[in-house]
Backbone as JSON, one array per atom type, in Angstrom:
{
  "sequence": "XXXXXXXXXXXXXXXXXXXXXXXXXXXXXXXXXXXXXXXXXXXXXXXXXXXXXXXXXXXXXXXXXXXXXXXXXXXXXXXXXXXXXXXXXXXXXXXXXXXX",
  "N": [[25.99, -19.45, 64.22], [24.93, -20.46, 61.06], [23.58, -18.38, 58.25], [20.24, -18.24, 57.2], [19.36, -19.4, 54.14], [18.13, -20.03, 50.58], [18.48, -22.47, 50.33], [18.27, -23.68, 52.94], [16.75, -25.78, 55.41], [13.79, -25.57, 57.11], [11.69, -25.9, 60.12], [9.01, -26.19, 62.21], [9.35, -25.78, 66.07], [8.98, -28.32, 67.72], [8.29, -28.06, 70.65], [6.44, -25.69, 70.56], [3.61, -24.01, 71.24], [0.52, -23.75, 69.49], [-2.31, -22.21, 68.34], [-5.47, -21.74, 66.44], [-6.89, -18.38, 66.31], [-9.65, -16.7, 65.32], [-8.67, -17.26, 62.16], [-5.95, -16.61, 62.51], [-2.73, -17.31, 63.52], [-1.83, -17.94, 66.69], [0.79, -18.52, 68.82], [3.13, -19.97, 71.02], [5.66, -19.83, 73.02], [6.8, -21.97, 75.43], [8.85, -22.33, 76.85], [10.12, -19.87, 76.96], [8.05, -18.55, 77.98], [6.74, -16.64, 76.26], [4.35, -15.24, 73.94], [2.96, -14.95, 70.67], [1.47, -13.45, 67.72], [0.51, -14.06, 64.37], [-0.12, -12.54, 61.2], [-2.26, -13.21, 58.55], [-0.97, -14.09, 56.12], [1.46, -14.97, 57.41], [0.68, -16.5, 59.14], [-0.63, -18.77, 57.35], [2.07, -19.55, 56.16], [3.28, -20.63, 58.69], [1.6, -22.8, 58.97], [2.18, -24.51, 56.94], [4.61, -25.33, 57.51], [4.35, -27.87, 58.88], [5.94, -30.07, 58.25], [9.34, -30.41, 57.58], [10.49, -27.95, 55.49], [12.39, -26.92, 52.62], [13.24, -23.78, 52.14], [13.55, -22.55, 49.49], [11.64, -24.01, 48.01], [9.33, -23.44, 49.2], [9.13, -20.89, 48.65], [8.47, -21.15, 46.15], [6.05, -22.28, 46.28], [4.46, -20.44, 47.51], [4.64, -18.38, 45.8], [3.22, -19.17, 43.86], [0.74, -19.68, 45.09], [-0.11, -16.99, 45.99], [0.48, -15.47, 43.83], [2.78, -13.87, 43.48], [5.89, -11.74, 43.35], [8.67, -13.67, 43.14], [11.2, -13.17, 44.01], [10.65, -11.04, 46.13], [8.85, -12.22, 47.68], [10.97, -14.32, 48.77], [12.71, -12.73, 50.03], [11.02, -11.47, 52.01], [10.02, -13.77, 53.43], [12.48, -14.74, 54.28], [13.16, -13.0, 56.16], [11.01, -13.13, 58.14], [11.61, -15.9, 59.08], [13.99, -15.27, 60.14], [13.24, -13.89, 62.52], [11.69, -15.62, 63.51], [13.42, -17.55, 64.21], [15.08, -16.05, 65.99], [13.39, -15.99, 68.14], [13.48, -18.4, 68.9], [11.26, -20.34, 67.87], [11.94, -21.99, 65.52], [13.44, -24.45, 63.69], [16.48, -24.49, 62.17], [18.07, -26.06, 59.26], [20.92, -25.35, 57.57], [22.61, -26.3, 54.61], [26.09, -26.81, 54.03], [27.72, -24.27, 51.95], [29.45, -25.69, 49.84], [28.27, -28.15, 49.48], [26.45, -30.79, 47.97]],
  "CA": [[25.24, -19.99, 63.42], [25.07, -19.95, 59.58], [22.67, -17.36, 57.94], [19.18, -18.87, 56.58], [19.52, -19.24, 52.64], [17.2, -20.69, 50.3], [18.7, -23.68, 50.46], [18.01, -23.81, 54.29], [15.65, -26.51, 55.73], [12.94, -25.02, 58.05], [10.64, -26.33, 60.37], [8.69, -25.66, 63.47], [10.11, -26.38, 66.95], [7.98, -29.45, 68.57], [7.43, -27.51, 71.8], [5.87, -24.33, 70.41], [2.21, -24.5, 71.21], [-0.02, -22.91, 68.6], [-3.69, -22.31, 68.32], [-6.25, -20.66, 65.71], [-7.7, -17.34, 66.76], [-10.37, -16.04, 64.0], [-8.11, -17.3, 61.32], [-4.99, -16.34, 62.38], [-2.11, -18.45, 64.35], [-1.37, -17.6, 67.91], [1.81, -19.37, 69.15], [3.68, -19.54, 72.58], [7.36, -20.52, 73.3], [6.69, -22.19, 76.75], [10.23, -22.12, 77.49], [10.45, -18.34, 77.15], [6.94, -17.75, 78.47], [6.13, -15.34, 75.17], [3.31, -15.7, 72.76], [2.95, -14.24, 69.44], [0.3, -13.5, 66.94], [0.67, -13.82, 63.14], [-0.94, -12.18, 60.46], [-3.13, -14.27, 57.69], [0.09, -14.8, 55.6], [2.67, -15.33, 58.29], [-0.21, -17.78, 59.7], [-0.44, -19.65, 56.24], [3.37, -20.08, 56.15], [3.51, -21.54, 59.97], [0.59, -24.13, 58.47], [3.06, -24.91, 55.78], [5.86, -26.05, 58.35], [4.22, -28.95, 59.86], [6.99, -31.03, 57.71], [10.49, -29.6, 57.25], [10.62, -27.38, 54.11], [13.37, -26.11, 52.11], [13.11, -22.42, 51.54], [13.55, -22.45, 48.0], [10.6, -24.75, 47.8], [8.27, -22.95, 50.08], [8.87, -19.67, 47.94], [7.79, -21.37, 44.75], [4.74, -22.57, 46.5], [3.92, -19.13, 47.93], [4.51, -17.37, 44.54], [1.93, -19.83, 42.94], [-0.42, -19.15, 45.89], [-0.37, -15.62, 45.92], [0.72, -14.75, 42.52], [3.57, -12.6, 44.0], [7.34, -11.78, 42.89], [9.62, -14.81, 43.92], [12.38, -12.41, 44.99], [10.02, -10.23, 47.2], [8.68, -13.47, 48.79], [12.0, -14.91, 49.27], [13.23, -11.64, 50.96], [10.11, -11.31, 53.21], [10.4, -15.26, 54.16], [13.92, -14.92, 55.13], [13.03, -12.04, 57.28], [10.51, -13.7, 58.87], [12.19, -16.87, 59.56], [15.01, -14.91, 61.06], [12.62, -13.42, 63.51], [11.32, -16.68, 64.25], [14.68, -18.16, 64.79], [15.87, -15.25, 67.15], [12.49, -16.25, 69.09], [13.43, -19.74, 69.3], [10.23, -21.16, 67.36], [11.88, -22.73, 64.56], [14.98, -25.1, 63.68], [16.94, -24.3, 60.59], [19.3, -26.47, 58.91], [21.33, -24.77, 56.51], [23.71, -27.31, 54.46], [27.33, -25.78, 53.73], [27.9, -23.74, 50.7], [30.06, -26.27, 48.98], [27.35, -29.13, 49.76], [26.05, -30.8, 46.54]],
  "C": [[24.96, -19.35, 61.96], [23.56, -19.2, 59.22], [21.21, -18.44, 57.45], [19.17, -18.35, 54.89], [18.06, -19.94, 52.29], [17.33, -22.16, 50.03], [18.41, -24.72, 52.01], [16.77, -24.87, 54.65], [15.05, -26.11, 56.68], [12.15, -25.86, 58.66], [10.42, -25.86, 61.72], [9.35, -26.52, 64.82], [8.81, -27.21, 67.53], [7.31, -28.87, 69.78], [6.71, -26.19, 71.55], [4.63, -24.65, 70.21], [1.59, -23.21, 70.41], [-1.67, -23.4, 68.49], [-4.23, -21.34, 67.08], [-7.11, -19.62, 66.21], [-8.25, -16.62, 65.69], [-9.24, -15.82, 62.75], [-6.61, -17.04, 61.26], [-4.11, -17.06, 63.78], [-1.42, -17.49, 65.47], [-0.27, -18.63, 68.49], [2.45, -18.79, 70.33], [4.94, -20.51, 72.8], [7.13, -20.91, 74.98], [8.0, -21.95, 77.55], [10.33, -20.89, 77.87], [9.19, -17.49, 77.97], [6.28, -16.61, 77.43], [5.24, -15.98, 74.39], [3.35, -14.54, 71.7], [1.89, -14.54, 68.54], [0.84, -13.44, 65.38], [-0.27, -13.59, 62.32], [-1.28, -13.26, 59.45], [-1.93, -14.74, 56.87], [0.94, -15.55, 56.36], [1.83, -16.59, 58.97], [-0.14, -18.89, 58.44], [0.86, -20.41, 56.15], [3.68, -21.03, 57.22], [2.83, -22.82, 59.49], [1.37, -25.02, 57.81], [4.34, -25.65, 56.22], [5.46, -27.25, 59.15], [5.22, -30.09, 59.4], [8.38, -29.84, 57.69], [10.28, -29.09, 55.61], [11.88, -26.69, 53.79], [12.64, -24.75, 51.62], [12.82, -22.01, 50.21], [12.02, -22.95, 47.34], [9.24, -23.9, 48.32], [8.11, -21.59, 49.14], [8.34, -19.66, 46.6], [6.42, -21.49, 45.12], [4.0, -21.49, 47.19], [3.65, -18.27, 46.78], [3.37, -17.76, 43.74], [0.81, -19.46, 43.9], [-0.89, -18.05, 45.83], [0.0, -14.73, 45.01], [1.55, -13.52, 42.85], [5.02, -12.95, 43.12], [8.02, -12.87, 43.91], [10.53, -14.08, 44.82], [11.69, -11.38, 46.08], [9.69, -11.2, 48.35], [9.51, -13.97, 49.56], [12.62, -14.01, 50.28], [12.39, -11.37, 52.36], [10.03, -12.78, 54.02], [11.49, -15.2, 54.9], [13.91, -14.0, 56.37], [12.12, -12.63, 58.56], [10.84, -15.14, 59.86], [13.37, -16.42, 60.42], [14.43, -14.52, 62.39], [12.15, -14.52, 64.35], [12.3, -17.5, 65.02], [15.13, -17.44, 66.09], [14.54, -15.57, 68.17], [12.38, -17.61, 69.53], [12.13, -20.84, 68.81], [10.5, -21.84, 66.37], [13.08, -23.37, 64.56], [15.16, -25.08, 62.37], [18.18, -25.39, 60.63], [19.68, -26.15, 57.63], [22.68, -25.43, 55.95], [25.21, -26.05, 53.88], [27.59, -25.4, 52.46], [28.52, -24.78, 49.64], [29.31, -27.78, 48.81], [26.63, -29.28, 48.33], [23.98, -30.45, 46.83]]
}
């Protein structure tokens, strides 16, 4: 599986169940029978994934919303997505390095 990069397109897996609990997202992977809680920032990111998003575009949006350093946001976002991918919560499409 190719690594997640700024050019990757990320989206929620459709079979992941989610709900809001006191402003934070709680989600369950029914296939694995596991559930996870997200902190407020990760919850915001999850809510932004209702449609497929390119990581670089999401970094720009988050940097504007949180007035943060894009490099730090990108590193944190890639780590979050790697964790969600490992738990089978997201789908990632990474174009080949030589793709336009």
